[in-house]
PDB file of N, CA and C in Angstrom:
ATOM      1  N   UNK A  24      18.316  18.637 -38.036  1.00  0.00           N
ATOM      2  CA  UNK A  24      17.717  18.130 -36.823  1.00  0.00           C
ATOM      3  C   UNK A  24      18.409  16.818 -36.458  1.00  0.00           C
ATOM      4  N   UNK A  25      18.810  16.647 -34.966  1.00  0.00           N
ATOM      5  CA  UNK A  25      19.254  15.377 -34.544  1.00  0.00           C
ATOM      6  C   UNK A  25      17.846  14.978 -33.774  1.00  0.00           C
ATOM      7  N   UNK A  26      18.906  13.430 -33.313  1.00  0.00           N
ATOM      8  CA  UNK A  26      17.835  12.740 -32.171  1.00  0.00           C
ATOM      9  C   UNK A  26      17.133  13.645 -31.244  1.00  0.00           C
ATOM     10  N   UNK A  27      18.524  14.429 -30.027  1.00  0.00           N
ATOM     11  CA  UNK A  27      18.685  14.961 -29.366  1.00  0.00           C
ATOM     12  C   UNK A  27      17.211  15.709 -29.377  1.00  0.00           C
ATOM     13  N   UNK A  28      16.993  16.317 -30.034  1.00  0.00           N
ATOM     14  CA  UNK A  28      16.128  17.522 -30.725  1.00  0.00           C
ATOM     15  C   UNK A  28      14.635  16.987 -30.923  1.00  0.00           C
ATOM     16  N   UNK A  29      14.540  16.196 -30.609  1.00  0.00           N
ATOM     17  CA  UNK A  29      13.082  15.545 -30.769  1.00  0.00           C
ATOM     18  C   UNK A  29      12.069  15.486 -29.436  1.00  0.00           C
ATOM     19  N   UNK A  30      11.136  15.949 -29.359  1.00  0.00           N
ATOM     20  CA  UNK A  30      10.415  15.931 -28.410  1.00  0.00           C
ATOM     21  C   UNK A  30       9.939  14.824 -27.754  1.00  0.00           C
ATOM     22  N   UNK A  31       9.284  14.925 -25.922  1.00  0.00           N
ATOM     23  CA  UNK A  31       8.988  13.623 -26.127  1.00  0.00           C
ATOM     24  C   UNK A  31       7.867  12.421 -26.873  1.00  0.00           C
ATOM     25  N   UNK A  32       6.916  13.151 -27.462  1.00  0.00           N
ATOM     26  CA  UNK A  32       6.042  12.356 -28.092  1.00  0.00           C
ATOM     27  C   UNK A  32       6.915  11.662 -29.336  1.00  0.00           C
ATOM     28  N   UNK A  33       7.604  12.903 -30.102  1.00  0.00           N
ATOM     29  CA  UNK A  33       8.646  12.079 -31.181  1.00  0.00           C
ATOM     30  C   UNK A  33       9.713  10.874 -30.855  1.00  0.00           C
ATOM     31  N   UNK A  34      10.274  11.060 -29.793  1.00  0.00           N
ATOM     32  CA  UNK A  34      11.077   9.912 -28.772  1.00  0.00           C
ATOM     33  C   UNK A  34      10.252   8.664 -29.027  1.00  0.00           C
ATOM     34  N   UNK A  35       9.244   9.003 -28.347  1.00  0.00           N
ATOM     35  CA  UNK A  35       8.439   7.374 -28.216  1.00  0.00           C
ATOM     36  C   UNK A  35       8.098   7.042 -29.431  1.00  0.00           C
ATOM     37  N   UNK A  36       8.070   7.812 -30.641  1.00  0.00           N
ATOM     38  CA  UNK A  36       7.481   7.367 -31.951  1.00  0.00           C
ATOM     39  C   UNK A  36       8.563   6.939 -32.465  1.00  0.00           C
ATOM     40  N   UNK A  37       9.931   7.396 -31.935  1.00  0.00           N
ATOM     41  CA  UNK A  37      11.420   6.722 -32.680  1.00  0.00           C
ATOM     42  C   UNK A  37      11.561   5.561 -32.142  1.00  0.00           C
ATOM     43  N   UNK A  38      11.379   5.313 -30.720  1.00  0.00           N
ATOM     44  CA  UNK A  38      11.576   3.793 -30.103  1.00  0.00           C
ATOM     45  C   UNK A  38      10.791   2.984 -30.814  1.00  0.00           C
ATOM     46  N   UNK A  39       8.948   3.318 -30.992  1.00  0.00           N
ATOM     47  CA  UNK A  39       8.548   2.808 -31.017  1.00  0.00           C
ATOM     48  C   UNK A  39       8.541   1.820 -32.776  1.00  0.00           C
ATOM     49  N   UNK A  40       9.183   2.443 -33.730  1.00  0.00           N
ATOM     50  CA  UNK A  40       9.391   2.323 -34.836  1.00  0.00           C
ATOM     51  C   UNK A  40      10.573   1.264 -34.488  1.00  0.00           C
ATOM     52  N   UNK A  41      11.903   1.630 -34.056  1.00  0.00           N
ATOM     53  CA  UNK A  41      12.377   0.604 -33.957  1.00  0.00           C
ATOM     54  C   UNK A  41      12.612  -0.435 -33.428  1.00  0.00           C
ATOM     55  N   UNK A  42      11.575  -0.452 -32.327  1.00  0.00           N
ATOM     56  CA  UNK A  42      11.244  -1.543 -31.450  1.00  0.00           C
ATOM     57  C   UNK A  42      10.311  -2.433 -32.312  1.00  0.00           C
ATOM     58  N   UNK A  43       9.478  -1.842 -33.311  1.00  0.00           N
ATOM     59  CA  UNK A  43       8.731  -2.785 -34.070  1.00  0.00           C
ATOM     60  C   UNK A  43      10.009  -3.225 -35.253  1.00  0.00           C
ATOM     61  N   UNK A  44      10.540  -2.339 -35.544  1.00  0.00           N
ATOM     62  CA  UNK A  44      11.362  -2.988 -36.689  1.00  0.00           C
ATOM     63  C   UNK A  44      12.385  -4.316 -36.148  1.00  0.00           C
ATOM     64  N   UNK A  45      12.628  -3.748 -34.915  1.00  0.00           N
ATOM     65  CA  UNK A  45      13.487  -5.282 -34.521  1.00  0.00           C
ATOM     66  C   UNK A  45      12.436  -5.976 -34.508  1.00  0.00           C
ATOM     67  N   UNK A  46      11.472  -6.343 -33.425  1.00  0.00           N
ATOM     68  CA  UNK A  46      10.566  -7.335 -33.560  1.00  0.00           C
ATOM     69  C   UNK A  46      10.177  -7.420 -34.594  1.00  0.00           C
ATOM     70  N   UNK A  47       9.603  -7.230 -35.658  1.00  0.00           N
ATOM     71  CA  UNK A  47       9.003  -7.596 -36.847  1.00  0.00           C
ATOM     72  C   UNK A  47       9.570  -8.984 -37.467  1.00  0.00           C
ATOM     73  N   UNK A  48      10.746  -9.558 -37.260  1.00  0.00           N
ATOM     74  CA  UNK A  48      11.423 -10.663 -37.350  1.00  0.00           C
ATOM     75  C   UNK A  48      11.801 -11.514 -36.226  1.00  0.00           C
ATOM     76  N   UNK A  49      10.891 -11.578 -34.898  1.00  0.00           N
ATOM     77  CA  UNK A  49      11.338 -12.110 -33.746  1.00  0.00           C
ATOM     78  C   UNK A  49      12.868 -12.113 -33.415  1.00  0.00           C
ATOM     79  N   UNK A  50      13.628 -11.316 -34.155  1.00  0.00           N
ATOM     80  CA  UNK A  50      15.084 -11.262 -33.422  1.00  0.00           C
ATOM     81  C   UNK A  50      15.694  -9.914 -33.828  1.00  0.00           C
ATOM     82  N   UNK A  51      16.639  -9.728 -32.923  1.00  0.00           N
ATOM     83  CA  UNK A  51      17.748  -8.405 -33.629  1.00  0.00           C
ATOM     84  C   UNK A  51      18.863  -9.115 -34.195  1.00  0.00           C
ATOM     85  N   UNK A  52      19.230  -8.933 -35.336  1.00  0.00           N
ATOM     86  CA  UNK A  52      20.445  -9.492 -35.866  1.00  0.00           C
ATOM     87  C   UNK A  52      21.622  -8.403 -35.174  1.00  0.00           C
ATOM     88  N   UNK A  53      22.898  -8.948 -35.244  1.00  0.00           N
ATOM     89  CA  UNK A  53      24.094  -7.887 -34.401  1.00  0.00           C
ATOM     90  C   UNK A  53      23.945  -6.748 -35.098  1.00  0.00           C
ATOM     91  N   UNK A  54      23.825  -6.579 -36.573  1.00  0.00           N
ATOM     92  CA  UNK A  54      23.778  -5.316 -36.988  1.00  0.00           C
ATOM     93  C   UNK A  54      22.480  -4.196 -36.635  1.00  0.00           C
ATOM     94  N   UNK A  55      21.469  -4.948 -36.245  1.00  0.00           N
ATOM     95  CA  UNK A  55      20.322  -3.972 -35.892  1.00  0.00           C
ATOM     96  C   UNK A  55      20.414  -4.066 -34.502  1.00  0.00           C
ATOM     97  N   UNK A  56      21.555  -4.406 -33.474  1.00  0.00           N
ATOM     98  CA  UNK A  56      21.729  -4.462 -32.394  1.00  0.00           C
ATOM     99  C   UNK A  56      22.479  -2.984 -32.144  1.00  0.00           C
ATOM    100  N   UNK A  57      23.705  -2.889 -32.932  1.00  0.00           N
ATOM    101  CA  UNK A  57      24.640  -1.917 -33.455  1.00  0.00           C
ATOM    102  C   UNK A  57      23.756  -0.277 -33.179  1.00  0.00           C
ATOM    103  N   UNK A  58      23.014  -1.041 -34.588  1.00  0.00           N
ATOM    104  CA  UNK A  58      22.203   0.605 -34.812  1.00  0.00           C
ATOM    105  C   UNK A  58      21.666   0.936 -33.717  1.00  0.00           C
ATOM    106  N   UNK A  59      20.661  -0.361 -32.798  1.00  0.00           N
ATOM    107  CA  UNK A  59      19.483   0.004 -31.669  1.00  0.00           C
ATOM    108  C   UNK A  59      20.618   0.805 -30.551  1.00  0.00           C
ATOM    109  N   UNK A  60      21.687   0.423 -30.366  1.00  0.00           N
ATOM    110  CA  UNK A  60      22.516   1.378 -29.397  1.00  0.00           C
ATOM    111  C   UNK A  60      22.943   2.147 -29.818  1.00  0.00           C
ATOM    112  N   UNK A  61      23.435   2.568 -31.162  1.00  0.00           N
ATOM    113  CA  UNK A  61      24.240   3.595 -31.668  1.00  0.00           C
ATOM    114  C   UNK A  61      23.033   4.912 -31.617  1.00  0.00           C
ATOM    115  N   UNK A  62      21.749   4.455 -32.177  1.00  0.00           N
ATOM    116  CA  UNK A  62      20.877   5.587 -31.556  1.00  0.00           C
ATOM    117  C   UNK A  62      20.039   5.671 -30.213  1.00  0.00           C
ATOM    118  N   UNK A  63      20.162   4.754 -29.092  1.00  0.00           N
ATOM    119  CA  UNK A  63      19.574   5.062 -27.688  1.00  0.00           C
ATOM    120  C   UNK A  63      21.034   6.259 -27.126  1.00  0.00           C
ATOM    121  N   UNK A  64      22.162   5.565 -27.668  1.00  0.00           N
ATOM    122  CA  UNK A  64      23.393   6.623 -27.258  1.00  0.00           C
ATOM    123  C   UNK A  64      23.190   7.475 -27.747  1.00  0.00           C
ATOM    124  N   UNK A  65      22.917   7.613 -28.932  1.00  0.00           N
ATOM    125  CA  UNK A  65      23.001   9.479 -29.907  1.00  0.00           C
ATOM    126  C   UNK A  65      21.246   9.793 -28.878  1.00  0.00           C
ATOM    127  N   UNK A  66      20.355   9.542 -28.457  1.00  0.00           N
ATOM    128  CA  UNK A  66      19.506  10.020 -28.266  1.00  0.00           C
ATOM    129  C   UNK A  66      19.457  10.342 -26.439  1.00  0.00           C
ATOM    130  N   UNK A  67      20.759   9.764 -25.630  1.00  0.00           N
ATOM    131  CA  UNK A  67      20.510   9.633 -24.574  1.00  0.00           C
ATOM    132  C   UNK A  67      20.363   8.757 -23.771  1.00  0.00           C
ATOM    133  N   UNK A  68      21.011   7.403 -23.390  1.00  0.00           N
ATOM    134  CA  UNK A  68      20.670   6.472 -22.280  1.00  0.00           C
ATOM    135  C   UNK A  68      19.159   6.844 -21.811  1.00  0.00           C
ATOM    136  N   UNK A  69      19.568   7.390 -20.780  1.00  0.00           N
ATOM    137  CA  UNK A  69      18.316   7.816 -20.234  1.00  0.00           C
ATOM    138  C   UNK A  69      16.901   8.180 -20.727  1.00  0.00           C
ATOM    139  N   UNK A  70      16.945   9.323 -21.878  1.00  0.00           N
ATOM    140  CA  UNK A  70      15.841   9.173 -22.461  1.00  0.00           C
ATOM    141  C   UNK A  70      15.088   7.970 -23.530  1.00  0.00           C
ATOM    142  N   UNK A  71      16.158   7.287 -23.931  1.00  0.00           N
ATOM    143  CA  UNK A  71      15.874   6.234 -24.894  1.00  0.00           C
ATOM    144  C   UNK A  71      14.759   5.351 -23.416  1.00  0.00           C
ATOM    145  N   UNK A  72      15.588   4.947 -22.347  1.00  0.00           N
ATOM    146  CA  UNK A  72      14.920   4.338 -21.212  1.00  0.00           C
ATOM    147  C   UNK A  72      13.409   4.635 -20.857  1.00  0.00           C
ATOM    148  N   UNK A  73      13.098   6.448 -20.903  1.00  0.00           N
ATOM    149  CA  UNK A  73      11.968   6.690 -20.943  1.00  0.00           C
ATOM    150  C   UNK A  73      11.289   6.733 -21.561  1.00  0.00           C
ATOM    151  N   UNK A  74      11.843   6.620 -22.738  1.00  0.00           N
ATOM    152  CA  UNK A  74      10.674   6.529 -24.124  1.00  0.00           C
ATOM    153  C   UNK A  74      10.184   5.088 -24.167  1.00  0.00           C
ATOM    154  N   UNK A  75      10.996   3.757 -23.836  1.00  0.00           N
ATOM    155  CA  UNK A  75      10.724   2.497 -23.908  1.00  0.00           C
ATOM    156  C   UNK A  75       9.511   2.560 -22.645  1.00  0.00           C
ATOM    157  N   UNK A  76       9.903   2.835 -21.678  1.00  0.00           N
ATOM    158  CA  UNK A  76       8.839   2.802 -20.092  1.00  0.00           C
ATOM    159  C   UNK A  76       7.384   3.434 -20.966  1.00  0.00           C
ATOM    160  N   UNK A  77       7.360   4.834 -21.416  1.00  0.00           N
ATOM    161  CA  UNK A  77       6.076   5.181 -21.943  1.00  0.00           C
ATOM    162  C   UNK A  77       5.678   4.426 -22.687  1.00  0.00           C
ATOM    163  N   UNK A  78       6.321   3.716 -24.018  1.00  0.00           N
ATOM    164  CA  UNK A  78       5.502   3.137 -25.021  1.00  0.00           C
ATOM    165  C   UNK A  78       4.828   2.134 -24.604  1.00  0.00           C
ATOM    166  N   UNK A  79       5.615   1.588 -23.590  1.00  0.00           N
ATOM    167  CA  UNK A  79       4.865   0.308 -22.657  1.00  0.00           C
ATOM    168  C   UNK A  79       3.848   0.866 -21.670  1.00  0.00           C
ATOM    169  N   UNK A  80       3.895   1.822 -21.348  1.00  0.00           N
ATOM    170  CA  UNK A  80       3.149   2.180 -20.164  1.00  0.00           C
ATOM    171  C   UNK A  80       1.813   2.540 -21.211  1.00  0.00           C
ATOM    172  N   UNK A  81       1.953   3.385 -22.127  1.00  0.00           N
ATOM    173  CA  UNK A  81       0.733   3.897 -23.076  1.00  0.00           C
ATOM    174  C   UNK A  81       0.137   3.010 -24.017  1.00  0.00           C
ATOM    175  N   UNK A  82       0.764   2.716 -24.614  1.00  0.00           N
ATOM    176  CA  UNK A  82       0.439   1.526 -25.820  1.00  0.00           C
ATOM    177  C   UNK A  82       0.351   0.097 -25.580  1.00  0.00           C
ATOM    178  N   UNK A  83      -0.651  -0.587 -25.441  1.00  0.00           N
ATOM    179  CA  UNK A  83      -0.421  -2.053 -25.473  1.00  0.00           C
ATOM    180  C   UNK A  83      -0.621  -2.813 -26.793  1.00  0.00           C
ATOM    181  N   UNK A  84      -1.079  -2.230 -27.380  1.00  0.00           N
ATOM    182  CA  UNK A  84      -1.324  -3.134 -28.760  1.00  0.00           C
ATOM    183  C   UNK A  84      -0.886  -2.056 -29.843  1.00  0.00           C
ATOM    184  N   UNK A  85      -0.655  -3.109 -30.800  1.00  0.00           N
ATOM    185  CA  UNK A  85       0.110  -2.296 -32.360  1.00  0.00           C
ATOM    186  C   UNK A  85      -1.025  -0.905 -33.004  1.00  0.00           C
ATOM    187  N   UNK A  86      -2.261  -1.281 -32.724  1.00  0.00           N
ATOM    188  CA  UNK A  86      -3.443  -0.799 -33.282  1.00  0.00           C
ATOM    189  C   UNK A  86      -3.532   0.753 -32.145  1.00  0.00           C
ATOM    190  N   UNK A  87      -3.474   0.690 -31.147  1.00  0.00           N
ATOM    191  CA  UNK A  87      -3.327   2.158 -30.659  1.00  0.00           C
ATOM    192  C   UNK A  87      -1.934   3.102 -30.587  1.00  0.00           C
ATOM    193  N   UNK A  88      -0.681   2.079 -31.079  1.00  0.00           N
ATOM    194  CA  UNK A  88       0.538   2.896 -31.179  1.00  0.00           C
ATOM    195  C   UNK A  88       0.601   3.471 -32.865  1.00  0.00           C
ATOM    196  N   UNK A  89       0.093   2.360 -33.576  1.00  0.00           N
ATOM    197  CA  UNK A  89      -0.376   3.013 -34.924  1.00  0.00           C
ATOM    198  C   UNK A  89      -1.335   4.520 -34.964  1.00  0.00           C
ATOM    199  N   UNK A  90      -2.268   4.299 -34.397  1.00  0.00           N
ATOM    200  CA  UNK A  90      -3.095   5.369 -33.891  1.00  0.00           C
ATOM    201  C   UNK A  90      -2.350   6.799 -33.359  1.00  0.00           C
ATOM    202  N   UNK A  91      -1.338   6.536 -32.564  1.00  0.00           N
ATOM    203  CA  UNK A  91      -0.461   7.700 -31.937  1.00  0.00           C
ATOM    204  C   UNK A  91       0.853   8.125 -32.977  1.00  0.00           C
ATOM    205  N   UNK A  92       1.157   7.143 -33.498  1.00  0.00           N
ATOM    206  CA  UNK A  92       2.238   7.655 -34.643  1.00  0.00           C
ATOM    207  C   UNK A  92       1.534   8.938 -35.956  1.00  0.00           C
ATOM    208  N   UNK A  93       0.678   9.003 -35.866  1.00  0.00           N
ATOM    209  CA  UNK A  93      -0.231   9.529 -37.237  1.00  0.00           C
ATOM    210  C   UNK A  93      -0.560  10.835 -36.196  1.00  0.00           C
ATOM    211  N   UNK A  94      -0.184  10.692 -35.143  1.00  0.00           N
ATOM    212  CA  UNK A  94      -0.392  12.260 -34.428  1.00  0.00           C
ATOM    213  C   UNK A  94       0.877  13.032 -34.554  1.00  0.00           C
ATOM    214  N   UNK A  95       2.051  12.309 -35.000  1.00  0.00           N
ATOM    215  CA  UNK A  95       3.253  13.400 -34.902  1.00  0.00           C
ATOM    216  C   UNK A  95       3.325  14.164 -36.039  1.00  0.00           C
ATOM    217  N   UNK A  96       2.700  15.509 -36.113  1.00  0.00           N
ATOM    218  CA  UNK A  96       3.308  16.488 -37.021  1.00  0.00           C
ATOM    219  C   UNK A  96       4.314  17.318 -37.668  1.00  0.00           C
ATOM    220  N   UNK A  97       5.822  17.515 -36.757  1.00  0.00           N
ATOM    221  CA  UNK A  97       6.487  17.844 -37.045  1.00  0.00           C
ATOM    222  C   UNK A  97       7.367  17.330 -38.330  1.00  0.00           C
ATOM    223  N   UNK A  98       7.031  18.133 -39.223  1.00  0.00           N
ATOM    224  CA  UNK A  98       7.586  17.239 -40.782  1.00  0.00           C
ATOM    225  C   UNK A  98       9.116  16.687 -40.467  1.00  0.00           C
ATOM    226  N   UNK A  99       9.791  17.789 -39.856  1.00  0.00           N
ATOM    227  CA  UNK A  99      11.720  17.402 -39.821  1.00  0.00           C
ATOM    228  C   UNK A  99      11.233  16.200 -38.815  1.00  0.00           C
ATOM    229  N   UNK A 100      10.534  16.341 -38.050  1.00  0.00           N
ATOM    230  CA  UNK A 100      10.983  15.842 -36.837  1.00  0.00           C
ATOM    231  C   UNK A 100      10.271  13.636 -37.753  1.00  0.00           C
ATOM    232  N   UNK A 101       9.074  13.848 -38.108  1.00  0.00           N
ATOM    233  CA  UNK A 101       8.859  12.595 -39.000  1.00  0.00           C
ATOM    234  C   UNK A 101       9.916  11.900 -40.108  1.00  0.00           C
ATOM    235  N   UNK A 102      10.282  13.339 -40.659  1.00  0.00           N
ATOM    236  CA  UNK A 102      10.939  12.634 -41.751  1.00  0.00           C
ATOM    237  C   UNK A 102      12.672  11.775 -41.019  1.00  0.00           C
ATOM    238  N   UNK A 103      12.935  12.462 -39.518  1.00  0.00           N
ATOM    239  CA  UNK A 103      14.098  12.001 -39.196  1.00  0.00           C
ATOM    240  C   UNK A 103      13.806  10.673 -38.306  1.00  0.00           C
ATOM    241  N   UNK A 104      12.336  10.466 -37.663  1.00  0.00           N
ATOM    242  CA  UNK A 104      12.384   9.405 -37.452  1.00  0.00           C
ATOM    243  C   UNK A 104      11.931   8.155 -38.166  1.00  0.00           C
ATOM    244  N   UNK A 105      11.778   8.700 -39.643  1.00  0.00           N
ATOM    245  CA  UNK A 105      11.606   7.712 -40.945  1.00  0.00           C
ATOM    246  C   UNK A 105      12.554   7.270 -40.872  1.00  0.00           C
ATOM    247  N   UNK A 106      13.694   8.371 -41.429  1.00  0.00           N
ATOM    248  CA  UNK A 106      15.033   7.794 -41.635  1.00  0.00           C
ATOM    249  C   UNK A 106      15.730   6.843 -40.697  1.00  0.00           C
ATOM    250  N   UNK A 107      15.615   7.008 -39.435  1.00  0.00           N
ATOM    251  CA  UNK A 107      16.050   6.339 -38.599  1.00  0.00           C
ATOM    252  C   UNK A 107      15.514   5.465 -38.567  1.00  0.00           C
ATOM    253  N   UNK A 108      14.429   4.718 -38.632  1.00  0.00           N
ATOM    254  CA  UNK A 108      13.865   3.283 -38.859  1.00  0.00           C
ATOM    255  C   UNK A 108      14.519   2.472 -39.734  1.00  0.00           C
ATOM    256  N   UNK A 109      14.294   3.551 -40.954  1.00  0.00           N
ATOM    257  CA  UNK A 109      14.899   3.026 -42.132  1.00  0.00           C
ATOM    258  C   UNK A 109      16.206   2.143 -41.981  1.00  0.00           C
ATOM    259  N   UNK A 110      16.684   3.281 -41.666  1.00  0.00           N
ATOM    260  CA  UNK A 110      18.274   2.948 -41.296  1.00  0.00           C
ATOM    261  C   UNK A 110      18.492   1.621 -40.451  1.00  0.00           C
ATOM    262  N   UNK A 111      17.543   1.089 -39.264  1.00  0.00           N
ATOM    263  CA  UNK A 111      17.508   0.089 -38.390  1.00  0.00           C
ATOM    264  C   UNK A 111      17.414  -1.008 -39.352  1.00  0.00           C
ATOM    265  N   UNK A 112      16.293  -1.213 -40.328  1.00  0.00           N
ATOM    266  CA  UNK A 112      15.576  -1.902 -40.677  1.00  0.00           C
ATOM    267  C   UNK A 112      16.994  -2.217 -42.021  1.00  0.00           C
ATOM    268  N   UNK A 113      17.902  -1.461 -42.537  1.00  0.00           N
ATOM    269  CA  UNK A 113      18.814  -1.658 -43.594  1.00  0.00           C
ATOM    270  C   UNK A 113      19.590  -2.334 -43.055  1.00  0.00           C
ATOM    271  N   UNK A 114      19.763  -2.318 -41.641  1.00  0.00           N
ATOM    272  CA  UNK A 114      20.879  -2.502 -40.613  1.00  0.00           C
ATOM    273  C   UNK A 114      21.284  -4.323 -41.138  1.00  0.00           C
ATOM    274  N   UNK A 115      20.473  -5.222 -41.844  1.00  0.00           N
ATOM    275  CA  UNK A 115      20.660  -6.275 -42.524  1.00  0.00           C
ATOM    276  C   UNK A 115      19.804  -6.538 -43.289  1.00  0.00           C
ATOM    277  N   UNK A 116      19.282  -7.526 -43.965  1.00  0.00           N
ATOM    278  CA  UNK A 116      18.648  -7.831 -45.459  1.00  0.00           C
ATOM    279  C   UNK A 116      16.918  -7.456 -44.918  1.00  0.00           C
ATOM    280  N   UNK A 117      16.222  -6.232 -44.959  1.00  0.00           N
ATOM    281  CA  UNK A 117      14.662  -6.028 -44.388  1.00  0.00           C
ATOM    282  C   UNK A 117      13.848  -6.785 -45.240  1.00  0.00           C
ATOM    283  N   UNK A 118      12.914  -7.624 -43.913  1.00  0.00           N
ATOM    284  CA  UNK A 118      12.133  -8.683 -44.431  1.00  0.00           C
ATOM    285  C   UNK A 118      11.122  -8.376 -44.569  1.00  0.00           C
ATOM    286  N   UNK A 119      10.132  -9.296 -45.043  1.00  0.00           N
ATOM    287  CA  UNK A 119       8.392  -8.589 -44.840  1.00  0.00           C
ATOM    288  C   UNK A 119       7.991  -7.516 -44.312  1.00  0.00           C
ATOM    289  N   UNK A 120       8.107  -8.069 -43.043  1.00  0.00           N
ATOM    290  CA  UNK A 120       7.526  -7.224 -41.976  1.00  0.00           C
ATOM    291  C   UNK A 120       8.070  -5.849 -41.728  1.00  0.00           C
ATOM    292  N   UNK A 121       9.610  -5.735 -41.932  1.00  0.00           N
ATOM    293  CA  UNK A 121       9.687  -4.155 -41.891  1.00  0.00           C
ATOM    294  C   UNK A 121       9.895  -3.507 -42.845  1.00  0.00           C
ATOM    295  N   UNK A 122       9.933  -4.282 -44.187  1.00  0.00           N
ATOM    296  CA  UNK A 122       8.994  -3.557 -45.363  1.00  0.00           C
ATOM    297  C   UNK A 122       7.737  -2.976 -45.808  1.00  0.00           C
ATOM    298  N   UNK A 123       6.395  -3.949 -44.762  1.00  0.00           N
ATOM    299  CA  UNK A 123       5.347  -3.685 -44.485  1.00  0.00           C
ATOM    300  C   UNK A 123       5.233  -2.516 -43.243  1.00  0.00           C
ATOM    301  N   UNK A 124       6.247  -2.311 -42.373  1.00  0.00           N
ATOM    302  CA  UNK A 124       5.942  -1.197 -41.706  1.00  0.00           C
ATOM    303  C   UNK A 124       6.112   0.459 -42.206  1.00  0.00           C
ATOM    304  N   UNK A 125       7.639  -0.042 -43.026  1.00  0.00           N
ATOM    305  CA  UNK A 125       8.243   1.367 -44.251  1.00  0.00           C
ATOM    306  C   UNK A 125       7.068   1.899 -44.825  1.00  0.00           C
ATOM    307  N   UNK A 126       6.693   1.119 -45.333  1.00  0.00           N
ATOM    308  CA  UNK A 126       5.442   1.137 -46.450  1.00  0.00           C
ATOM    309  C   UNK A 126       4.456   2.153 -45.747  1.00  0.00           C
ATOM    310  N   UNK A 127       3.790   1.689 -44.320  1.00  0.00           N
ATOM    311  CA  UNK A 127       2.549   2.046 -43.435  1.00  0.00           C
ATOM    312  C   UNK A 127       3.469   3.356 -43.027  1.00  0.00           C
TER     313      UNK A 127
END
């Protein structure tokens, strides 16, 4: 399974993972800058765009996007947007906070 291949509820659960993993340290270092484009490109300009517009449009607080992440069932489709966090969050030395998200 690629990005490509992910539906849109899984989309917004991939942004939304690594939109917290950058923020989780108030900054993107260049290397988690790298990754954040290397997968909006592997996933689509455009759709990466719409997945950011929904998470904002649906979710305002951490506590109801938490809430919506625990709805995605597709095992491939979870376990690839694990990895891909993961991967953001390796992207330089992962601090607290997106150790505490790995974890959740």
């Amino acid at each position: 399974m690629e990005l490509k291949d992910l539906d849109q509820d899984e989309r917004v659960a991939l942004v939304a993972l690594i939109e917290l993993m950058v923020r989780s340290n108030n900054r993107a270092s260049d290397e988690e800058a790298v990754r954040v484009a290397r997968d909006a490109a592997e996933l689509g300009p455009e759709a990466y765009r719409a997945a950011v517009e929904e998470l904002d449009r649906r979710f305002p607080d951490e506590s109801d996007l938490r809430g919506f992440l625990t709805t995605i069932a597709r095992q491939e489709a979870r376990e690839l947007i694990y990895a891909t966090a993961l991967d953001a969050a390796l992207a330089d030395t992962p601090d607290a906070g997106e150790a505490k998200l790995l974890d959740w």
